[in-house]
Short mmCIF file of N, CA and C in Angstrom, two decimals:
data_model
loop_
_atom_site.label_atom_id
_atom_site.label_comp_id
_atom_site.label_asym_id
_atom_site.label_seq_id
_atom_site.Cartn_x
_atom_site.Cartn_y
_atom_site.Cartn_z
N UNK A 1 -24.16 -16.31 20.09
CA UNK A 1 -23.37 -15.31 19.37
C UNK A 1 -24.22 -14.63 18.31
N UNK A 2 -23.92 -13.52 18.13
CA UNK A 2 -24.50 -12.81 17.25
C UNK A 2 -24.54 -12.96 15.37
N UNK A 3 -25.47 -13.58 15.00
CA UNK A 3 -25.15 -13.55 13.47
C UNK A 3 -24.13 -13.27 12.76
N UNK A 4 -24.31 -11.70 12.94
CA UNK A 4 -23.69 -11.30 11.89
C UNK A 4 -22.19 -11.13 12.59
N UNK A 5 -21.58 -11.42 13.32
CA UNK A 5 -20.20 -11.38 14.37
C UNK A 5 -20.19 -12.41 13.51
N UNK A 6 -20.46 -13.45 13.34
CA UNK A 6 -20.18 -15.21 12.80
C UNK A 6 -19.86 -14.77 11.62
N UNK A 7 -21.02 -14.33 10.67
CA UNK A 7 -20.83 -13.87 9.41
C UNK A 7 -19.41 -12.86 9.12
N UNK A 8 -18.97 -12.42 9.40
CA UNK A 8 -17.88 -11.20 9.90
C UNK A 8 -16.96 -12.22 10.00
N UNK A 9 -16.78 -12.94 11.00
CA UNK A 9 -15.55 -13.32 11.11
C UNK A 9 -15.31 -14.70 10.31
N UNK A 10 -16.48 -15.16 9.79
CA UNK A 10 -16.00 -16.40 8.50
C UNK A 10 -15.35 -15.29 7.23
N UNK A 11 -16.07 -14.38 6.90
CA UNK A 11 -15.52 -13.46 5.87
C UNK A 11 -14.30 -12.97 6.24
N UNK A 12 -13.75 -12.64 7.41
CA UNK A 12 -11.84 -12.27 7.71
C UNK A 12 -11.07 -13.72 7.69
N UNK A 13 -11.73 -14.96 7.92
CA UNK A 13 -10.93 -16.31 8.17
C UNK A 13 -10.78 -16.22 6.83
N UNK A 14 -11.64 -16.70 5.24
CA UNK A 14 -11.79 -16.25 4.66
C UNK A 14 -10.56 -15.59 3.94
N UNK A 15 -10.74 -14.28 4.02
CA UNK A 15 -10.17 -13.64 3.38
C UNK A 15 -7.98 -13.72 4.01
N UNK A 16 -8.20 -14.20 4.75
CA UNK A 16 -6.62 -14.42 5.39
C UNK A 16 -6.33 -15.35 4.57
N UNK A 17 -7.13 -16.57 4.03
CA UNK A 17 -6.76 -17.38 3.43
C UNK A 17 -6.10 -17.31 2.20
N UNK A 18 -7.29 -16.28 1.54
CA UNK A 18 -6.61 -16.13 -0.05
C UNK A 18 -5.62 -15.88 -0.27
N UNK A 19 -5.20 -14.73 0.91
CA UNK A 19 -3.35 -13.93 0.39
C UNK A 19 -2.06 -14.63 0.67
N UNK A 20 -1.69 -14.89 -0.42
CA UNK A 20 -0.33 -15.77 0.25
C UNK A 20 0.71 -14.80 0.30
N UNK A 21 1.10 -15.24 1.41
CA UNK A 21 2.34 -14.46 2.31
C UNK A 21 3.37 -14.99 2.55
N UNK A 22 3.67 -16.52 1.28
CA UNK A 22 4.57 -17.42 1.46
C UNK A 22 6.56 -16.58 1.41
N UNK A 23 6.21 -15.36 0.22
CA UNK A 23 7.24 -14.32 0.19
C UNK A 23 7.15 -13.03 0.97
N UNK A 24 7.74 -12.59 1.86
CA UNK A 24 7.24 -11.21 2.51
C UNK A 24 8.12 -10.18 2.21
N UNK A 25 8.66 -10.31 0.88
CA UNK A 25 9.57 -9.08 0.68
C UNK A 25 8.97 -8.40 0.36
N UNK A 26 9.36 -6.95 0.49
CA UNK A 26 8.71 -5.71 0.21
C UNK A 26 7.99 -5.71 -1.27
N UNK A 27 9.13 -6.28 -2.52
CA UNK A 27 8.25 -5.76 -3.61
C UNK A 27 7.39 -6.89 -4.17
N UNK A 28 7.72 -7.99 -3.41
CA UNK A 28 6.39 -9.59 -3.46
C UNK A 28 5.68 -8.74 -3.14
N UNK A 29 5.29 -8.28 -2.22
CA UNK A 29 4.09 -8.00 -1.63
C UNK A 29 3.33 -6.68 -2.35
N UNK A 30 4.15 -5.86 -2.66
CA UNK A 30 3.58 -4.79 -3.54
C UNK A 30 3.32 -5.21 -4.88
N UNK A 31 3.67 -6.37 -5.64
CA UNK A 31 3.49 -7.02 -6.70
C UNK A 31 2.50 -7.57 -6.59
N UNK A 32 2.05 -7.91 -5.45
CA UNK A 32 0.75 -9.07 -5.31
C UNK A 32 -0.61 -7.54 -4.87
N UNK A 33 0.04 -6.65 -4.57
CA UNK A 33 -1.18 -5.85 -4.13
C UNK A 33 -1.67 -5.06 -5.87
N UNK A 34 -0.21 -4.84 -6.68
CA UNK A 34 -0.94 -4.15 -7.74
C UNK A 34 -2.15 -5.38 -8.73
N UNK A 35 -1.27 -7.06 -8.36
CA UNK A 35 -2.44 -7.79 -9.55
C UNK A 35 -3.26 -7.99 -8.88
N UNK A 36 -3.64 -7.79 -7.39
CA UNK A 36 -4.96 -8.11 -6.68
C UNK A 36 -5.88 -6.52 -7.21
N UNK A 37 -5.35 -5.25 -7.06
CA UNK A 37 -5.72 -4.26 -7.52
C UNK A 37 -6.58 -4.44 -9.39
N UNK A 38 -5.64 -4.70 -9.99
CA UNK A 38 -6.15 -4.87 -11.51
C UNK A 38 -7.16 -5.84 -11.39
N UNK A 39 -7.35 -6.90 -10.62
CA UNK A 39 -8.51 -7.90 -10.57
C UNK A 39 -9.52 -7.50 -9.88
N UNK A 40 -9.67 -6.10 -9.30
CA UNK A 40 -10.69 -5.74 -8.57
C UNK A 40 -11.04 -6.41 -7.24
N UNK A 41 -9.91 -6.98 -6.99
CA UNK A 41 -9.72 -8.21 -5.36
C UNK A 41 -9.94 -7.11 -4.31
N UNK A 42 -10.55 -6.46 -3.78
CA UNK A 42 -10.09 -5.55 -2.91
C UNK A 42 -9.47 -5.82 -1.51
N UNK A 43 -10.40 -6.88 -0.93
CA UNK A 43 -9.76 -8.12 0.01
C UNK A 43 -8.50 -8.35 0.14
N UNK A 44 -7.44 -8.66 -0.89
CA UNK A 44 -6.63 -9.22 -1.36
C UNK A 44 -5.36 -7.93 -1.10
N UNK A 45 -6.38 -6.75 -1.86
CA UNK A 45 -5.59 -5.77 -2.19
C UNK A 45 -4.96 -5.10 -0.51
N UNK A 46 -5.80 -5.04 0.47
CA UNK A 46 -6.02 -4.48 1.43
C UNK A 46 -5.09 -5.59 2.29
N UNK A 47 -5.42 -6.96 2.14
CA UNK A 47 -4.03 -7.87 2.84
C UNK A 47 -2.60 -7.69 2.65
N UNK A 48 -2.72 -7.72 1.19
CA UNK A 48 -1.18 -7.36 0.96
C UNK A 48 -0.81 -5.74 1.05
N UNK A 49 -1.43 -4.77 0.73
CA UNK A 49 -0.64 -3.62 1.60
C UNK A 49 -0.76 -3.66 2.91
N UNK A 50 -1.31 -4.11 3.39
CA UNK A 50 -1.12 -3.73 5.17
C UNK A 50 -0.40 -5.09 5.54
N UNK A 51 0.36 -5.60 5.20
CA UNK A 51 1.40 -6.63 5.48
C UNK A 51 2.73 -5.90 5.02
N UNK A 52 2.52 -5.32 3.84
CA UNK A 52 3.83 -4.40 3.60
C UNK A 52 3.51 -3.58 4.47
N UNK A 53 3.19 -2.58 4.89
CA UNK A 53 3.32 -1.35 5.83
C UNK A 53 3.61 -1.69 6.80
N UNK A 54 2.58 -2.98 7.65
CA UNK A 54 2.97 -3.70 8.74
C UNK A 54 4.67 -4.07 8.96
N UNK A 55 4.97 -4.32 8.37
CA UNK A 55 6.69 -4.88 8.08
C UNK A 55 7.43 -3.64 7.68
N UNK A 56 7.51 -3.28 7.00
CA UNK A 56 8.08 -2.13 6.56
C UNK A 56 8.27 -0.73 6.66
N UNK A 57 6.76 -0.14 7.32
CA UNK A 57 6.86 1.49 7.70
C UNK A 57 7.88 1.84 8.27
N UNK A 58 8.27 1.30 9.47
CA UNK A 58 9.62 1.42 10.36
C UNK A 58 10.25 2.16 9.29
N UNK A 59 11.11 1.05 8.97
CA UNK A 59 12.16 0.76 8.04
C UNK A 59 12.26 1.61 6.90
N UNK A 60 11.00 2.23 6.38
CA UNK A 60 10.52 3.36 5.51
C UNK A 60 10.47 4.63 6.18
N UNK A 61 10.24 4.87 7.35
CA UNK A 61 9.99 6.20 7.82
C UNK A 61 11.54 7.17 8.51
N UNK A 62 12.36 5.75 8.64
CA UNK A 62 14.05 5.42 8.76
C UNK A 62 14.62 5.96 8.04
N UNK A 63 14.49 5.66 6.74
CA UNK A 63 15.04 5.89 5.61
C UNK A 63 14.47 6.65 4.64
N UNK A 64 13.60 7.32 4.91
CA UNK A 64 13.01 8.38 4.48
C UNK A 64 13.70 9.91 5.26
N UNK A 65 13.70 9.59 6.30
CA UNK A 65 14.87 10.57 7.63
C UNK A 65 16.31 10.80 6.68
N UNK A 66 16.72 9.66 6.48
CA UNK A 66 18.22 9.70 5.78
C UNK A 66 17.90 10.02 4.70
N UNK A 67 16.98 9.95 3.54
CA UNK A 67 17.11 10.55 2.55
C UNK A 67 17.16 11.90 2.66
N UNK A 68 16.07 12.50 3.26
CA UNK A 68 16.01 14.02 3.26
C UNK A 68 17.31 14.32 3.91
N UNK A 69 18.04 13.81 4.63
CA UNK A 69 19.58 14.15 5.35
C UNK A 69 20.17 14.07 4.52
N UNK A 70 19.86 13.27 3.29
CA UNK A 70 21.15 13.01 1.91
C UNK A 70 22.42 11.93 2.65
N UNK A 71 22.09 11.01 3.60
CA UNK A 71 22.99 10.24 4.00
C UNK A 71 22.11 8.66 3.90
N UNK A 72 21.85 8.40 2.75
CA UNK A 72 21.58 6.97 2.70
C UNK A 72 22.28 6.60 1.23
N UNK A 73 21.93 5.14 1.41
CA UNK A 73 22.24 4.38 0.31
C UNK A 73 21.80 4.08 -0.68
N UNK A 74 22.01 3.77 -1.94
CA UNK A 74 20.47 3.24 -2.66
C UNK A 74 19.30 2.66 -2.27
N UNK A 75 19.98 1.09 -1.80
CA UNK A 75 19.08 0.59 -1.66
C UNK A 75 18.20 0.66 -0.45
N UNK A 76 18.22 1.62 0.04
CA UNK A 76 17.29 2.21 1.50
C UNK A 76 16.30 2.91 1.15
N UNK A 77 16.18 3.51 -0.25
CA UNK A 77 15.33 3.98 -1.06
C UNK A 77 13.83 2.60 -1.10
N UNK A 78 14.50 1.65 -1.01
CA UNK A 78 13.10 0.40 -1.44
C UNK A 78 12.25 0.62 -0.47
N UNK A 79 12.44 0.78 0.50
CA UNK A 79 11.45 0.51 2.15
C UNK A 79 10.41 1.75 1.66
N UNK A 80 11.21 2.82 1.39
CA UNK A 80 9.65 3.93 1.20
C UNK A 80 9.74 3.52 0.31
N UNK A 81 10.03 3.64 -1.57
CA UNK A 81 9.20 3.10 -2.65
C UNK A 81 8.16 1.86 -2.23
N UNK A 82 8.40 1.23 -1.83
CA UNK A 82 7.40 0.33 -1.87
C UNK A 82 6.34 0.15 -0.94
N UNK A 83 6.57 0.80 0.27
CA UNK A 83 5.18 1.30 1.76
C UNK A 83 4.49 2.17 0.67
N UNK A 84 5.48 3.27 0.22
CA UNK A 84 4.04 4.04 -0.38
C UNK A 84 3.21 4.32 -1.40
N UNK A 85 3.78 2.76 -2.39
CA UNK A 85 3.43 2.18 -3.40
C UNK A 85 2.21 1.62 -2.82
N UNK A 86 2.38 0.69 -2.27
CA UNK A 86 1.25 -0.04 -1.28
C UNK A 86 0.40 1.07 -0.63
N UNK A 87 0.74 1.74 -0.33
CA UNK A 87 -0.54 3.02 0.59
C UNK A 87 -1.11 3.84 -0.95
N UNK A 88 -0.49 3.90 -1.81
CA UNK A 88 -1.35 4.40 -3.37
C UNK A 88 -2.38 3.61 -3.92
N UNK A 89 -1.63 2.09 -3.92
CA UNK A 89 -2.59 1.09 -4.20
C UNK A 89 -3.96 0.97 -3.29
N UNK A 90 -3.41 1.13 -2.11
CA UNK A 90 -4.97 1.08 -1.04
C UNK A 90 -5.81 2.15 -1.40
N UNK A 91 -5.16 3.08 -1.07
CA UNK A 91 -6.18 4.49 -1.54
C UNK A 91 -7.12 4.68 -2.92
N UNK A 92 -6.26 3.98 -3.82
CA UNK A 92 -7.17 3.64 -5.29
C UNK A 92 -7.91 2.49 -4.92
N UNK A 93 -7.83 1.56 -4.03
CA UNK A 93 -8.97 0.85 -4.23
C UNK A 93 -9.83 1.10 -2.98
N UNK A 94 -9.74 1.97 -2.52
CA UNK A 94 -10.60 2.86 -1.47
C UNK A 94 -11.49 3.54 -2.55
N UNK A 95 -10.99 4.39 -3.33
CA UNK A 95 -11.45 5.00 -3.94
C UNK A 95 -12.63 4.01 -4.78
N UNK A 96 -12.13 3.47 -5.41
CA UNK A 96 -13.33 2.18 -6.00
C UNK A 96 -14.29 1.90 -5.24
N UNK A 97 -13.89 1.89 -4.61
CA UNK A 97 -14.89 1.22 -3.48
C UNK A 97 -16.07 2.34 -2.77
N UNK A 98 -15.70 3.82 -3.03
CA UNK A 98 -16.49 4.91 -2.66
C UNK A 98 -15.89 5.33 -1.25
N UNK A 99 -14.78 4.66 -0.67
CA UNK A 99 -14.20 5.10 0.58
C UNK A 99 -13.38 6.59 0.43
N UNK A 100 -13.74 7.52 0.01
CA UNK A 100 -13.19 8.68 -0.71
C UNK A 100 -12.19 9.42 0.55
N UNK A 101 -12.77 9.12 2.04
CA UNK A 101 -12.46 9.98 3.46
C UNK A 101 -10.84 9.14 3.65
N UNK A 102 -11.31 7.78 3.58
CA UNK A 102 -9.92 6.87 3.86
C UNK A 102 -9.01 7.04 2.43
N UNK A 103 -9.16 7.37 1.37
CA UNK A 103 -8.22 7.24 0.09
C UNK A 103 -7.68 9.03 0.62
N UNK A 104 -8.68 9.45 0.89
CA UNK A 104 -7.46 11.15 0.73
C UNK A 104 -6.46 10.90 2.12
N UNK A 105 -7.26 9.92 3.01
CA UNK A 105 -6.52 10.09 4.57
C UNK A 105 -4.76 9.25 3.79
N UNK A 106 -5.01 8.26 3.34
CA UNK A 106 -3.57 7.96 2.68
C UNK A 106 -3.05 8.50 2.03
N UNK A 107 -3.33 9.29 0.67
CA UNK A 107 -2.75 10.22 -0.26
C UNK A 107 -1.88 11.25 1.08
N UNK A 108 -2.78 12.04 1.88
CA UNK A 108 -1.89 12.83 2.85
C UNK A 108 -0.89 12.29 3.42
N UNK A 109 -0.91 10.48 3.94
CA UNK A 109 0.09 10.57 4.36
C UNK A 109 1.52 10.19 3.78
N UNK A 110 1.09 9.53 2.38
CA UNK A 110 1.85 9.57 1.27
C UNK A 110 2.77 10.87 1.13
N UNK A 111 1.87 11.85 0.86
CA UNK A 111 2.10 13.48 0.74
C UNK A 111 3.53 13.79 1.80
N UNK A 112 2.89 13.69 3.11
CA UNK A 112 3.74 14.21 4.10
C UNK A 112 5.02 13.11 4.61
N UNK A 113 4.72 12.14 4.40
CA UNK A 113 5.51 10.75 4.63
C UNK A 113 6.92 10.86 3.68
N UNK A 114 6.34 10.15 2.89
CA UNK A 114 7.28 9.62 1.47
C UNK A 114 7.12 10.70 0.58
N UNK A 115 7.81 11.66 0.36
CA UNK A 115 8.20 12.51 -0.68
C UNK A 115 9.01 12.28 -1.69
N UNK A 116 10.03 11.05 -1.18
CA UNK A 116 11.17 10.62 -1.98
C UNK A 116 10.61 9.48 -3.08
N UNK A 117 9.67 8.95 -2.33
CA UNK A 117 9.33 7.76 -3.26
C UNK A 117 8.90 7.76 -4.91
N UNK A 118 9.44 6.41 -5.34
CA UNK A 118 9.73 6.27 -6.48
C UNK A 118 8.88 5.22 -7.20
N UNK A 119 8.70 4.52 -8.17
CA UNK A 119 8.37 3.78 -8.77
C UNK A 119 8.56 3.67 -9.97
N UNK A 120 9.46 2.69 -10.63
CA UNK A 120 9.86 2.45 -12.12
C UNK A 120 9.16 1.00 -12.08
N UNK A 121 8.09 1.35 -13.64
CA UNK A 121 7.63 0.41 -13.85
C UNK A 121 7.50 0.30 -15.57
N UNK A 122 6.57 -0.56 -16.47
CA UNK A 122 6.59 -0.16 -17.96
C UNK A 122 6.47 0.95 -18.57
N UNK A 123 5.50 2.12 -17.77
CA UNK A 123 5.60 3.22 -18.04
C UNK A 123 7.01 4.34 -17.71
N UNK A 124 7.78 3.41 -17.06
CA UNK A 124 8.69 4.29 -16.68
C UNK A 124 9.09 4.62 -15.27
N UNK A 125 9.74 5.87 -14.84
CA UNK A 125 10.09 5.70 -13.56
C UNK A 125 9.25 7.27 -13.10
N UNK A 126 8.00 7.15 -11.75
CA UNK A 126 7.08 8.41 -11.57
C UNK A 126 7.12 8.16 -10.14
N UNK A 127 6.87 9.63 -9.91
CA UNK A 127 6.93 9.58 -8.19
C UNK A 127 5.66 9.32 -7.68
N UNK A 128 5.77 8.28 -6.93
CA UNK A 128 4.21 8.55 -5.95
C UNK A 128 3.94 9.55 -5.13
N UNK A 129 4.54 10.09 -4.77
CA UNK A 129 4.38 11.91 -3.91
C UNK A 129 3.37 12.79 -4.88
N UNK A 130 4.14 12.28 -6.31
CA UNK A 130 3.19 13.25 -7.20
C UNK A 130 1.95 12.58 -8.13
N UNK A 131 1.98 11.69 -7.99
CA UNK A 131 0.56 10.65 -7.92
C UNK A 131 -0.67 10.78 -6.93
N UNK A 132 -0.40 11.02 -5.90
CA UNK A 132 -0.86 10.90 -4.48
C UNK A 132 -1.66 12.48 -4.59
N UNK A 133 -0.55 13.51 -4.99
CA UNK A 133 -0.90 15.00 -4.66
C UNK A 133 -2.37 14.81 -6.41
N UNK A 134 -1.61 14.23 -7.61
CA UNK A 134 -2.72 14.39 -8.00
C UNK A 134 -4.29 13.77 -8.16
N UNK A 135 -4.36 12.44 -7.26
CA UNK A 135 -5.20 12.10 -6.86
C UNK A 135 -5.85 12.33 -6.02
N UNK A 136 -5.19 12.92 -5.08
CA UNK A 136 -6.10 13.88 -3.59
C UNK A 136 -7.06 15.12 -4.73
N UNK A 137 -6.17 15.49 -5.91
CA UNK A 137 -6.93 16.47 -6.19
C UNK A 137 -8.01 16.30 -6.88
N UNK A 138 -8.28 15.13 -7.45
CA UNK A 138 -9.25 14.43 -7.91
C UNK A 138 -10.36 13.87 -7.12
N UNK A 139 -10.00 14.24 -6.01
CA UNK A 139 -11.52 13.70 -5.44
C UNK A 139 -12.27 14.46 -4.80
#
């Protein structure tokens, strides 16, 4: 086998390990991607959003349909707040990372996706649609 294939795939065994996925609700998982984000985990960061999207886009792209129809519920609002909370978080740590092609490729689909999405946090309650549009413009 090839070295670096070995090397490669001890670093994904590895890295499956660190993320616990013992909770798989939408905002566990977006909770665990923003403190893997602030720790500079990028590993970490990149497990736990693509476990939320993995699980959730459906269910977000669903209810993203009914919002713009104006026939949903509140809480149908969570599935996109939190996919494209998680696809903001990736893209900023794309961005860290110098992946500038893959952080705008998410901001767009943030952009065109989730328009509705939300996020209330200590600072308050800000849209990621308009996070996304002004970080695409930043790079």
């Amino acid at each position: 086998m090839n070295k670096y294939f070995i090397l490669t795939l001890a670093l994904f065994l590895t890295q499956l390990n660190a993320a616990d996925f013992s909770n798989k609700a939408d905002w566990a998982l977006t909770t665990k991607a923003w403190e893997a984000f602030v720790k500079k985990d990028h590993a970490e960061v990149l497990a736990y959003t693509n476990k939320c999207i993995e699980l959730y886009a459906k269910k977000a792209d669903k209810h993203q349909a009914a919002i713009i129809a104006g026939n949903f519920e509140n809480e149908q609002s969570q599935a996109v707040n939190f996919v494209a909370t998680c696809m903001l978080i990736q893209a900023q740590s794309c961005t860290q990372q110098g992946e500038k092609e893959k952080a705008k490729g998410l901001y767009k689909q943030i952009i065109e996706k989730y328009p509705a999405a939300i996020v209330s946090d200590k600072n308050g309650t800000w849209s990621v649609h308009k996070a996304a549009k002004k970080k695409i413009a930043e790079l």
